[in-house]
Short mmCIF file of C-alpha atoms and ligand atoms in Angstrom, two decimals:
data_model
loop_
_atom_site.label_atom_id
_atom_site.label_comp_id
_atom_site.label_asym_id
_atom_site.label_seq_id
_atom_site.Cartn_x
_atom_site.Cartn_y
_atom_site.Cartn_z
CA MET X 210 0.10 0.09 -0.03
CA ALA X 211 0.88 3.41 -0.39
CA LYS X 212 2.81 5.03 2.17
CA HIS X 213 2.45 8.88 2.39
CA GLU X 214 3.28 11.36 4.92
CA PHE X 215 1.07 13.28 6.28
CA PRO X 216 0.86 17.05 4.75
CA LYS X 217 1.05 19.48 7.57
CA VAL X 218 -2.44 21.16 8.27
CA GLU X 219 -3.51 23.05 11.23
CA THR X 220 -4.96 21.33 14.60
CA ARG X 221 -6.18 24.60 16.18
CA LEU X 222 -9.64 25.89 16.38
CA TYR X 223 -10.48 29.29 14.47
CA ILE X 224 -12.24 32.15 16.03
CA ASN X 225 -12.65 35.43 14.89
CA GLY X 226 -9.82 35.19 12.14
CA LYS X 227 -7.49 33.64 14.52
CA TRP X 228 -6.07 29.80 15.44
CA VAL X 229 -6.73 29.25 19.09
CA ASP X 230 -5.89 26.19 21.26
CA GLY X 231 -9.02 24.11 22.65
CA SER X 232 -9.23 24.49 26.10
CA GLU X 233 -11.02 20.76 26.60
CA GLY X 234 -7.34 18.52 25.49
CA LYS X 235 -6.88 17.27 22.24
CA ALA X 236 -7.80 14.16 20.25
CA PRO X 237 -6.29 11.90 17.92
CA VAL X 238 -7.73 11.15 14.23
CA THR X 239 -6.58 7.92 12.20
CA ASN X 240 -6.07 6.56 8.81
CA PRO X 241 -9.22 4.27 8.76
CA ALA X 242 -7.28 2.29 5.67
CA THR X 243 -4.11 1.48 8.22
CA GLY X 244 -5.51 2.50 11.67
CA GLU X 245 -2.50 5.08 11.68
CA THR X 246 -2.72 8.21 13.97
CA LEU X 247 -2.54 10.96 11.70
CA ALA X 248 -2.52 13.88 13.81
CA GLU X 249 -3.86 15.50 17.07
CA ILE X 250 -6.61 17.98 17.18
CA HIS X 251 -7.66 20.53 19.61
CA LEU X 252 -10.88 20.24 21.15
CA GLY X 253 -13.12 22.97 22.56
CA GLY X 254 -16.09 23.65 24.52
CA GLU X 255 -18.75 25.76 25.47
CA LYS X 256 -16.05 28.65 26.43
CA GLU X 257 -14.72 28.49 22.32
CA THR X 258 -18.73 27.81 20.94
CA GLN X 259 -19.89 30.91 23.03
CA GLU X 260 -16.88 32.99 21.18
CA ALA X 261 -17.29 31.72 17.79
CA ILE X 262 -21.29 32.62 18.17
CA ASP X 263 -19.97 36.13 19.71
CA ALA X 264 -17.41 36.57 16.71
CA ALA X 265 -19.65 35.65 14.36
CA LYS X 266 -22.68 37.88 15.60
CA ALA X 267 -20.17 41.12 15.96
CA ALA X 268 -18.64 40.32 12.04
CA PHE X 269 -22.33 40.27 10.47
CA PRO X 270 -23.26 43.79 10.25
CA LYS X 271 -20.43 44.46 8.25
CA TRP X 272 -20.19 41.41 6.04
CA SER X 273 -23.80 41.70 5.01
CA THR X 274 -23.71 45.09 4.29
CA MET X 275 -20.68 45.01 2.31
CA ALA X 276 -21.46 45.23 -1.71
CA PRO X 277 -22.41 41.70 -3.18
CA SER X 278 -19.46 42.21 -5.88
CA GLU X 279 -17.12 42.69 -2.64
CA ARG X 280 -18.13 39.69 -0.88
CA ALA X 281 -17.96 37.93 -4.65
CA LYS X 282 -14.41 39.01 -5.03
CA VAL X 283 -13.16 37.06 -1.36
CA MET X 284 -14.79 33.90 -2.74
CA ASN X 285 -13.54 33.93 -6.14
CA LYS X 286 -9.92 34.29 -4.51
CA MET X 287 -10.97 31.31 -1.70
CA ALA X 288 -12.01 29.22 -5.19
CA ASP X 289 -8.62 30.12 -7.07
CA LEU X 290 -6.53 29.14 -3.68
CA VAL X 291 -8.59 25.92 -3.28
CA GLU X 292 -7.53 24.88 -6.94
CA GLU X 293 -4.40 25.61 -6.50
CA ASP X 294 -4.16 23.65 -3.47
CA ALA X 295 -6.21 20.48 -5.02
CA GLU X 296 -3.61 18.14 -4.84
CA ARG X 297 -2.68 18.82 -0.88
CA LEU X 298 -6.71 19.22 -0.10
CA ALA X 299 -7.09 15.65 -2.00
CA THR X 300 -4.58 14.03 0.22
CA ILE X 301 -5.39 15.48 3.40
CA MET X 302 -9.21 14.13 2.88
CA THR X 303 -8.23 10.44 1.57
CA MET X 304 -5.91 9.94 4.32
CA GLU X 305 -8.97 11.02 7.13
CA GLN X 306 -11.61 9.64 5.05
CA GLY X 307 -10.30 7.34 2.60
CA LYS X 308 -12.27 7.62 -0.60
CA PRO X 309 -9.80 7.22 -3.26
CA LEU X 310 -7.72 10.05 -4.25
CA SER X 311 -9.68 10.39 -7.77
CA GLN X 312 -12.57 11.01 -5.92
CA ALA X 313 -11.22 13.26 -3.17
CA LYS X 314 -9.83 15.67 -6.13
CA GLY X 315 -13.32 15.72 -7.80
CA GLU X 316 -14.77 16.83 -4.52
CA ILE X 317 -12.24 19.71 -4.18
CA GLN X 318 -13.40 20.39 -7.42
CA THR X 319 -16.59 20.54 -6.46
CA ASN X 320 -15.40 23.00 -3.89
CA VAL X 321 -14.50 25.23 -6.78
CA GLU X 322 -17.30 25.32 -8.51
CA ASN X 323 -19.53 25.68 -5.68
CA LEU X 324 -17.46 28.50 -4.39
CA ARG X 325 -17.93 30.17 -7.83
CA TRP X 326 -21.27 29.67 -8.65
CA ASN X 327 -22.52 30.85 -5.07
CA ALA X 328 -19.95 34.07 -5.74
CA ALA X 329 -22.05 34.91 -8.72
CA GLU X 330 -25.68 33.94 -7.40
CA GLY X 331 -25.13 36.34 -4.39
CA GLN X 332 -24.97 39.01 -6.99
CA ARG X 333 -28.40 38.21 -7.97
CA ILE X 334 -30.09 37.81 -5.03
CA ILE X 335 -32.93 40.23 -6.48
CA GLY X 336 -35.77 41.68 -4.66
CA ASP X 337 -39.68 42.44 -6.27
CA ILE X 338 -41.51 45.50 -6.51
CA ILE X 339 -45.67 44.32 -6.55
CA PRO X 340 -47.56 46.42 -7.85
CA SER X 341 -50.42 48.11 -5.34
CA PRO X 342 -53.74 48.71 -5.69
CA ASP X 343 -53.01 52.78 -4.55
CA THR X 344 -50.04 54.88 -4.88
CA ASN X 345 -47.87 52.89 -2.03
CA GLN X 346 -44.74 51.01 -3.19
CA TRP X 347 -44.66 47.46 -2.42
CA GLN X 348 -41.18 45.89 -2.06
CA VAL X 349 -40.27 42.97 -1.40
CA ARG X 350 -36.57 42.91 0.12
CA LYS X 351 -34.17 39.76 0.81
CA GLN X 352 -32.08 39.72 3.60
CA PRO X 353 -29.23 37.38 4.82
CA VAL X 354 -31.11 35.48 7.74
CA GLY X 355 -27.96 36.21 10.29
CA VAL X 356 -25.52 34.03 12.12
CA VAL X 357 -25.74 30.44 11.24
CA GLY X 358 -24.46 27.17 12.75
CA ALA X 359 -23.43 24.35 10.16
CA ILE X 360 -22.63 20.70 11.82
CA THR X 361 -21.35 18.71 8.51
CA PRO X 362 -20.40 14.82 8.29
CA TRP X 363 -17.69 12.69 7.42
CA ASN X 364 -18.55 11.32 4.28
CA PHE X 365 -17.77 14.29 2.29
CA PRO X 366 -15.51 16.39 4.63
CA SER X 367 -14.81 19.04 2.29
CA ASN X 368 -17.52 19.66 0.03
CA MET X 369 -20.46 19.40 2.95
CA ILE X 370 -18.95 22.31 4.35
CA VAL X 371 -18.60 24.23 1.17
CA ARG X 372 -22.14 23.63 0.00
CA LYS X 373 -23.41 25.26 3.51
CA ILE X 374 -20.51 28.09 3.57
CA SER X 375 -20.67 29.04 -0.13
CA PRO X 376 -24.46 29.73 -0.22
CA ALA X 377 -24.44 30.93 3.28
CA ILE X 378 -21.44 34.20 3.08
CA ALA X 379 -22.66 34.70 -0.40
CA ALA X 380 -25.84 35.58 0.68
CA GLY X 381 -24.26 37.76 3.47
CA CYS X 382 -24.41 35.55 6.71
CA THR X 383 -21.82 34.48 8.99
CA VAL X 384 -20.88 31.15 9.90
CA ILE X 385 -20.17 28.96 13.06
CA LEU X 386 -18.75 25.32 11.18
CA LYS X 387 -18.61 22.32 13.48
CA PRO X 388 -17.32 19.48 10.83
CA ALA X 389 -16.83 16.09 11.77
CA GLU X 390 -14.85 14.84 14.60
CA GLU X 391 -13.65 11.74 12.15
CA THR X 392 -12.27 14.37 9.34
CA PRO X 393 -11.58 17.53 10.84
CA PHE X 394 -8.62 18.36 9.00
CA SER X 395 -10.24 19.10 5.82
CA ALA X 396 -11.94 21.32 7.25
CA LEU X 397 -9.05 22.97 8.91
CA ALA X 398 -6.96 22.80 5.83
CA LEU X 399 -9.77 24.85 3.74
CA MET X 400 -10.35 27.76 6.62
CA GLU X 401 -6.42 27.73 6.26
CA LEU X 402 -6.84 29.16 2.59
CA PHE X 403 -9.88 30.90 3.38
CA ASP X 404 -8.23 33.10 5.81
CA LYS X 405 -4.88 33.43 3.31
CA ALA X 406 -8.09 34.50 0.56
CA GLY X 407 -9.19 37.22 2.89
CA LEU X 408 -12.12 36.61 4.36
CA PRO X 409 -13.05 38.94 7.36
CA GLU X 410 -12.57 37.84 10.61
CA GLY X 411 -15.22 36.51 12.50
CA VAL X 412 -17.20 35.38 9.07
CA VAL X 413 -16.37 31.80 9.20
CA ASN X 414 -15.44 30.02 12.42
CA ILE X 415 -14.52 26.64 13.58
CA VAL X 416 -15.07 24.90 16.70
CA LEU X 417 -14.06 21.64 17.41
CA GLY X 418 -14.80 18.96 20.39
CA GLU X 419 -17.62 17.29 21.94
CA ALA X 420 -20.45 17.12 19.39
CA SER X 421 -23.62 17.26 21.65
CA THR X 422 -22.14 20.63 23.57
CA ILE X 423 -21.52 22.51 20.40
CA GLY X 424 -24.75 21.23 18.76
CA LYS X 425 -26.65 22.38 21.83
CA MET X 426 -25.58 25.43 22.22
CA LEU X 427 -25.56 26.85 18.21
CA SER X 428 -29.26 25.36 18.17
CA GLU X 429 -30.14 26.62 21.38
CA SER X 430 -28.49 30.44 20.83
CA ASP X 431 -31.04 32.84 20.06
CA ASP X 432 -27.91 34.61 18.64
CA VAL X 433 -27.91 31.57 15.71
CA ARG X 434 -30.85 32.54 13.17
CA LYS X 435 -30.25 29.09 11.49
CA ILE X 436 -28.54 25.78 11.78
CA THR X 437 -27.96 23.54 8.62
CA PHE X 438 -26.94 20.13 9.25
CA THR X 439 -26.22 17.13 7.01
CA GLY X 440 -25.82 13.94 8.93
CA SER X 441 -27.90 11.20 10.82
CA THR X 442 -31.67 11.43 10.83
CA GLU X 443 -31.18 10.65 14.66
CA VAL X 444 -29.33 13.83 15.26
CA GLY X 445 -31.44 15.83 12.82
CA GLN X 446 -34.22 15.23 15.15
CA THR X 447 -32.39 16.21 17.97
CA LEU X 448 -31.05 19.48 16.67
CA ASN X 449 -34.65 20.14 15.59
CA GLU X 450 -36.10 19.38 18.75
CA GLN X 451 -33.10 21.84 20.15
CA ALA X 452 -33.74 24.73 17.75
CA ALA X 453 -37.60 24.45 18.29
CA PRO X 454 -37.51 27.15 21.47
CA THR X 455 -35.92 29.94 19.55
CA LEU X 456 -37.85 29.35 16.07
CA LYS X 457 -35.09 29.53 14.20
CA LYS X 458 -34.86 28.50 10.31
CA VAL X 459 -33.44 24.91 9.88
CA SER X 460 -32.24 23.10 7.15
CA MET X 461 -31.48 19.27 7.58
CA GLU X 462 -30.14 17.03 5.11
CA LEU X 463 -30.26 13.09 6.39
CA GLY X 464 -30.43 9.35 5.55
CA GLY X 465 -31.27 7.96 2.46
CA HIS X 466 -32.26 4.73 1.64
CA ALA X 467 -32.42 5.12 -2.52
CA PRO X 468 -33.95 2.49 -4.63
CA PHE X 469 -32.54 1.97 -7.94
CA ILE X 470 -35.09 0.34 -10.29
CA ILE X 471 -34.29 -1.11 -13.61
CA PHE X 472 -37.29 -1.91 -15.89
CA PRO X 473 -37.58 -4.45 -18.75
CA ASP X 474 -36.98 -2.07 -21.46
CA ALA X 475 -33.98 -0.23 -20.02
CA ASP X 476 -30.66 0.24 -21.51
CA LEU X 477 -28.98 -2.70 -19.36
CA GLU X 478 -25.59 -2.11 -20.28
CA ALA X 479 -25.68 2.05 -19.02
CA ALA X 480 -28.01 0.85 -15.58
CA VAL X 481 -25.36 -1.99 -14.85
CA ASP X 482 -22.16 0.46 -15.54
CA THR X 483 -24.09 3.36 -13.39
CA LEU X 484 -24.78 0.93 -10.65
CA ILE X 485 -21.56 0.05 -10.42
CA GLU X 486 -20.13 3.35 -10.59
CA THR X 487 -22.37 4.90 -8.29
CA LYS X 488 -22.57 2.05 -5.53
CA PHE X 489 -18.88 2.27 -4.90
CA ALA X 490 -18.62 5.66 -4.84
CA ASN X 491 -17.24 6.74 -1.19
CA ASN X 492 -17.35 3.01 -0.67
CA GLY X 493 -21.25 3.40 -0.58
CA GLN X 494 -20.89 6.21 2.39
CA VAL X 495 -23.25 8.09 0.57
CA CYS X 496 -26.21 9.30 1.68
CA THR X 497 -27.91 8.80 -1.95
CA SER X 498 -26.32 5.43 -2.51
CA PRO X 499 -28.59 2.65 -4.51
CA ASN X 500 -29.59 1.01 -1.85
CA ARG X 501 -32.33 -0.99 -3.01
CA ILE X 502 -31.96 -2.11 -6.57
CA PHE X 503 -35.15 -3.73 -8.09
CA ILE X 504 -34.89 -5.62 -11.49
CA HIS X 505 -37.88 -6.64 -13.25
CA LYS X 506 -38.60 -10.46 -13.67
CA ASP X 507 -37.92 -10.88 -17.21
CA ILE X 508 -33.89 -9.09 -17.24
CA LYS X 509 -33.33 -10.40 -13.93
CA GLU X 510 -31.05 -13.18 -14.72
CA LYS X 511 -29.30 -11.14 -17.43
CA ALA X 512 -28.72 -8.39 -15.24
CA THR X 513 -27.89 -10.25 -12.38
CA ASP X 514 -25.20 -12.05 -14.13
CA MET X 515 -23.78 -8.60 -16.14
CA ILE X 516 -23.69 -7.02 -11.98
CA VAL X 517 -21.73 -10.27 -10.95
CA GLN X 518 -19.57 -9.46 -14.01
CA ARG X 519 -18.80 -6.26 -13.38
CA MET X 520 -17.48 -6.74 -9.71
CA GLU X 521 -14.58 -8.36 -10.59
CA GLU X 522 -13.30 -5.14 -12.04
CA VAL X 523 -14.10 -3.56 -8.54
CA THR X 524 -10.68 -2.80 -6.99
CA VAL X 525 -10.32 -1.99 -2.98
CA GLY X 526 -7.37 -0.72 -1.28
CA ASP X 527 -5.90 2.43 0.34
CA GLY X 528 -7.39 5.43 -1.49
CA LEU X 529 -4.01 7.01 -2.08
CA ASP X 530 -3.40 3.50 -4.19
CA ASP X 531 -6.60 5.18 -6.42
CA PRO X 532 -8.72 1.88 -6.20
CA THR X 533 -12.26 1.77 -7.19
CA THR X 534 -13.50 1.82 -3.58
CA GLY X 535 -11.22 1.90 -0.32
CA PRO X 536 -12.02 1.38 3.80
CA LEU X 537 -15.03 2.28 5.81
CA ILE X 538 -14.82 5.24 8.03
CA ASN X 539 -14.38 2.74 11.32
CA GLN X 540 -14.85 -0.38 12.77
CA GLU X 541 -18.34 0.50 13.85
CA GLY X 542 -19.15 1.09 10.35
CA VAL X 543 -17.90 -2.31 9.45
CA GLU X 544 -20.05 -4.00 12.14
CA LYS X 545 -22.93 -2.59 11.07
CA VAL X 546 -22.59 -3.68 7.50
CA GLU X 547 -21.89 -7.26 8.85
CA GLU X 548 -25.26 -7.08 10.82
CA GLN X 549 -27.23 -6.50 7.93
CA MET X 550 -25.65 -9.38 5.76
CA LYS X 551 -26.06 -11.56 8.60
CA ASP X 552 -29.81 -10.66 9.55
CA ALA X 553 -30.31 -11.18 5.65
CA THR X 554 -28.40 -14.57 5.14
CA GLU X 555 -30.34 -15.82 7.98
CA LYS X 556 -33.63 -14.84 6.31
CA GLY X 557 -32.90 -16.65 3.01
CA ALA X 558 -30.87 -14.06 0.54
CA LYS X 559 -27.99 -15.25 -1.11
CA ILE X 560 -24.18 -13.77 -1.48
CA LEU X 561 -23.63 -13.79 -4.86
CA PHE X 562 -19.92 -12.16 -4.35
CA GLY X 563 -17.97 -11.06 -1.73
CA GLY X 564 -20.23 -10.94 1.90
CA SER X 565 -16.75 -10.74 4.46
CA LYS X 566 -14.46 -8.28 6.05
CA MET X 567 -11.31 -8.07 5.12
CA THR X 568 -8.57 -8.94 6.94
CA ASP X 569 -5.72 -10.42 5.31
CA GLY X 570 -2.16 -8.69 4.84
CA ASP X 571 -2.51 -4.95 3.78
CA PHE X 572 -6.11 -4.83 4.97
CA ALA X 573 -5.54 -6.08 8.46
CA ASN X 574 -5.56 -2.58 10.13
CA GLY X 575 -7.84 -1.09 8.26
CA ASN X 576 -11.68 -1.04 8.10
CA PHE X 577 -12.14 -2.90 4.77
CA PHE X 578 -15.33 -5.14 3.43
CA GLU X 579 -15.84 -6.72 0.22
CA PRO X 580 -17.32 -5.42 -2.19
CA THR X 581 -20.30 -7.61 -1.87
CA VAL X 582 -24.01 -8.60 -4.18
CA LEU X 583 -26.60 -10.10 -2.18
CA ASP X 584 -29.40 -11.92 -4.01
CA GLY X 585 -33.22 -12.46 -2.82
CA VAL X 586 -33.64 -9.36 -0.57
CA THR X 587 -37.13 -9.50 0.93
CA LYS X 588 -39.20 -6.83 3.02
CA ASP X 589 -38.12 -8.98 6.52
CA MET X 590 -34.72 -8.45 5.79
CA ASP X 591 -33.24 -5.43 8.01
CA ILE X 592 -31.41 -4.20 4.84
CA PHE X 593 -34.72 -3.38 2.95
CA TYR X 594 -35.35 -0.30 5.84
CA GLU X 595 -32.27 0.15 7.13
CA GLU X 596 -29.68 2.78 5.20
CA THR X 597 -26.58 0.87 4.50
CA PHE X 598 -23.69 2.62 4.70
CA GLY X 599 -21.31 0.37 3.06
CA PRO X 600 -20.53 -1.61 -0.32
CA VAL X 601 -23.45 -4.21 -0.77
CA ILE X 602 -25.82 -4.28 -3.40
CA PRO X 603 -28.82 -5.75 -2.69
CA LEU X 604 -31.42 -7.15 -5.22
CA ILE X 605 -34.95 -7.24 -5.57
CA THR X 606 -37.06 -9.09 -8.17
CA PHE X 607 -40.62 -7.52 -9.31
CA GLU X 608 -43.09 -7.57 -11.72
CA ASP X 609 -45.45 -4.73 -11.62
CA GLU X 610 -44.87 -1.31 -12.16
CA GLU X 611 -47.41 0.32 -9.69
CA GLN X 612 -46.09 -2.47 -7.17
CA VAL X 613 -42.25 -1.36 -7.32
CA ILE X 614 -43.35 2.25 -7.17
CA LYS X 615 -45.41 1.07 -4.13
CA ASP X 616 -42.42 -0.82 -2.53
CA ALA X 617 -40.00 1.75 -3.53
CA ASN X 618 -42.09 4.08 -1.56
CA ASP X 619 -41.93 1.76 1.58
CA THR X 620 -39.26 3.67 3.24
CA VAL X 621 -39.33 6.55 5.90
CA PHE X 622 -36.66 8.32 4.14
CA GLY X 623 -37.19 10.34 0.74
CA LEU X 624 -33.88 11.56 -0.66
CA ALA X 625 -32.58 10.49 -3.84
CA SER X 626 -34.45 7.84 -6.32
CA TYR X 627 -33.13 6.43 -9.78
CA PHE X 628 -34.83 4.36 -12.20
CA PHE X 629 -33.69 3.11 -15.68
CA ALA X 630 -36.27 2.85 -18.36
CA THR X 631 -36.98 3.88 -21.85
CA ASN X 632 -40.71 4.03 -22.47
CA ILE X 633 -42.00 7.57 -21.95
CA HIS X 634 -44.94 6.60 -20.17
CA THR X 635 -43.14 4.82 -17.42
CA ILE X 636 -40.57 7.59 -17.03
CA ASP X 637 -43.58 10.46 -16.67
CA ASN X 638 -45.44 7.91 -14.51
CA VAL X 639 -42.50 6.70 -12.13
CA SER X 640 -40.92 10.30 -11.94
CA ASN X 641 -44.36 11.64 -10.43
CA LYS X 642 -44.86 8.79 -7.73
CA LEU X 643 -41.74 8.38 -6.30
CA GLU X 644 -42.37 10.18 -3.10
CA TYR X 645 -38.04 11.61 -3.27
CA GLY X 646 -36.46 15.16 -3.09
CA MET X 647 -34.43 13.60 -6.31
CA VAL X 648 -35.13 11.26 -9.42
CA GLY X 649 -32.58 10.52 -11.53
CA VAL X 650 -33.84 8.78 -14.65
CA ASN X 651 -31.02 6.75 -16.59
CA ASP X 652 -28.45 8.85 -14.67
CA THR X 653 -27.35 9.39 -11.18
CA GLY X 654 -26.12 12.84 -11.59
CA ILE X 655 -28.45 14.74 -8.74
CA SER X 656 -25.82 16.39 -7.27
CA ASN X 657 -24.91 20.00 -8.72
CA SER X 658 -23.93 23.25 -8.16
CA ALA X 659 -26.94 24.71 -10.23
CA THR X 660 -29.45 21.99 -8.73
CA PRO X 661 -31.75 21.91 -5.50
CA PHE X 662 -30.14 18.57 -3.97
CA GLY X 663 -32.55 17.60 -0.65
CA GLY X 664 -34.74 15.24 0.67
CA VAL X 665 -38.42 14.64 2.06
CA LYS X 666 -40.39 12.53 4.96
CA HIS X 667 -37.52 11.54 7.55
CA SER X 668 -34.29 12.49 4.95
CA GLY X 669 -35.18 15.99 5.92
CA PHE X 670 -36.02 19.08 4.87
CA GLY X 671 -34.62 22.39 3.09
CA ARG X 672 -32.37 22.34 -0.21
CA GLU X 673 -28.39 22.97 -1.09
CA ASN X 674 -26.74 24.03 -3.93
CA GLY X 675 -28.53 26.33 -7.07
CA THR X 676 -30.96 29.30 -6.32
CA TYR X 677 -32.89 27.40 -3.88
CA GLY X 678 -29.96 26.59 -1.80
CA VAL X 679 -29.06 30.32 -1.66
CA GLU X 680 -32.75 30.89 -0.48
CA GLU X 681 -32.43 28.89 2.67
CA TYR X 682 -29.85 31.81 3.91
CA ILE X 683 -32.31 34.58 3.08
CA GLU X 684 -35.69 36.39 4.83
CA VAL X 685 -37.85 37.79 2.48
CA LYS X 686 -38.64 41.20 4.23
CA PHE X 687 -42.37 43.46 2.76
CA VAL X 688 -41.82 46.87 2.62
CA THR X 689 -45.01 49.14 1.80
CA ILE X 690 -44.17 52.65 1.27
CA ARG X 691 -47.18 55.38 1.01
CA THR X 692 -45.80 58.17 -1.36
CA ALA X 693 -48.75 60.18 -1.18
P1 LIG T 185 -22.94 10.07 11.17
O1 LIG T 185 -23.35 8.65 11.47
O2 LIG T 185 -22.62 10.46 9.61
O3 LIG T 185 -21.85 9.73 11.61
P2 LIG T 185 -24.09 12.06 12.82
O4 LIG T 185 -25.38 12.65 12.39
O5 LIG T 185 -23.53 11.13 13.68
O6 LIG T 185 -24.03 10.68 11.68
O7 LIG T 185 -22.75 13.09 12.64
C1 LIG T 185 -23.06 14.05 11.64
C2 LIG T 185 -22.25 15.27 12.10
O8 LIG T 185 -23.00 15.55 13.31
C3 LIG T 185 -21.22 15.23 12.76
O9 LIG T 185 -20.03 16.43 13.03
C4 LIG T 185 -21.43 14.77 14.36
O10 LIG T 185 -20.06 15.34 15.57
C5 LIG T 185 -22.16 15.48 14.44
N1 LIG T 185 -23.12 15.37 15.59
C6 LIG T 185 -22.95 14.02 16.53
N2 LIG T 185 -24.36 14.22 17.54
C7 LIG T 185 -24.73 15.29 17.49
C8 LIG T 185 -25.38 16.15 18.46
N3 LIG T 185 -26.05 15.11 19.63
N4 LIG T 185 -25.32 17.31 18.39
C9 LIG T 185 -25.15 17.90 17.26
N5 LIG T 185 -23.91 17.08 16.13
C10 LIG T 185 -23.80 16.24 16.22
#
């Protein structure tokens, strides 16, 4: 396996434009491919969270009234610096998170696009003049919501941050960010560059430490006017409860359990290629990962053979060697996949490929699980209803269009869904009836700078990216002016 020295990167908190030591000790961060400690981060607590809230509050009046073009200049500079430093940022990400280096580089490029897209969009937050019945002037002004608390997960340790920060600061908000404890260095490395780009003090602050303490303070504070969260449904529910008394705005991007339906008239080769590519991206640790593969009975055997054949080409290893897929984030992640596999096989599912934890040789100290195909999945199995954050393709056979729509919707989640078909009636009908925030038809490209990303039901609410994403950071103010 590749050996690489961990790049030098900040380990402290960033508050009011300064790097500060944490008052709550330090914690190690490990490489999920090797089990090695990469470095230790500083931990803060209530004291630092309060300082960060104060800093963001103090920075808000100036940042929110700065010319949008001036904010755009800073953001474009941030984008340039991120682009120039892509190699280092990607290496840091792969070493702390595990994903293949090319995917890490792709994520950094997405950051660059998000920053530039929102820098431009921040200059087009345009209000309205509404015709009034008399001589009054009816105006709709759009203003930033205020201080934002952002809490992000480890699976996209860089872009989950940028897709929140970019629209927030473009709209004129200021931010306190709490990145995931598994992957803090991607956040700190970005912050080094944002600081270098001239982002004024207090506009973005980073606190590290006990998640529940920081989360509680951010969600309960009256000074924080918006919480944006990506992570598990359980934590999202807690944050919502904590945020309710202060009636702040909330956006929640939570779990998913995406169906991937292959209809009999589908371009099978394209469907299988897309499935393999999408499923093993980030080793299946994506809230939009295809998790229940419904295949029509007429093509089931052929499609299954094609999938199993394609599995031979899927490689596993240290992300630095750029395999198809890397390790899972931690041992608990491996155990969860093992539990789902055990439950499914005990209830009659058959393993067609893979199926086990990888413990030999190079894999001994990492969190590796074999890319797996599981056939004969039914509704009595946990895997049908629980999100699988791992490299498992569960196959389900279906016969009828309306029934498969019902089964695809038979989940508390409603984030991403996909299907492959060519019949226009099927395409229209299924797109209409899938109860999901996003539908990919013959395509899984649902995450783009310009398009709304988000879910319904237990997958949360609110949208990220695009014009819809910027609106999440804006309040609409109605002004009526009597002129005569
Ligand atoms: P995952 O299962 O993907 O790790 P989590 O919801 O546990 O999802 O974590 C997502 C983010 O939420 C991380 O930054 C984590 O530290 C944070 N987090 C975990 N528990 C809490 C909590 N009680 N309050 C606020 N944030 C939390």
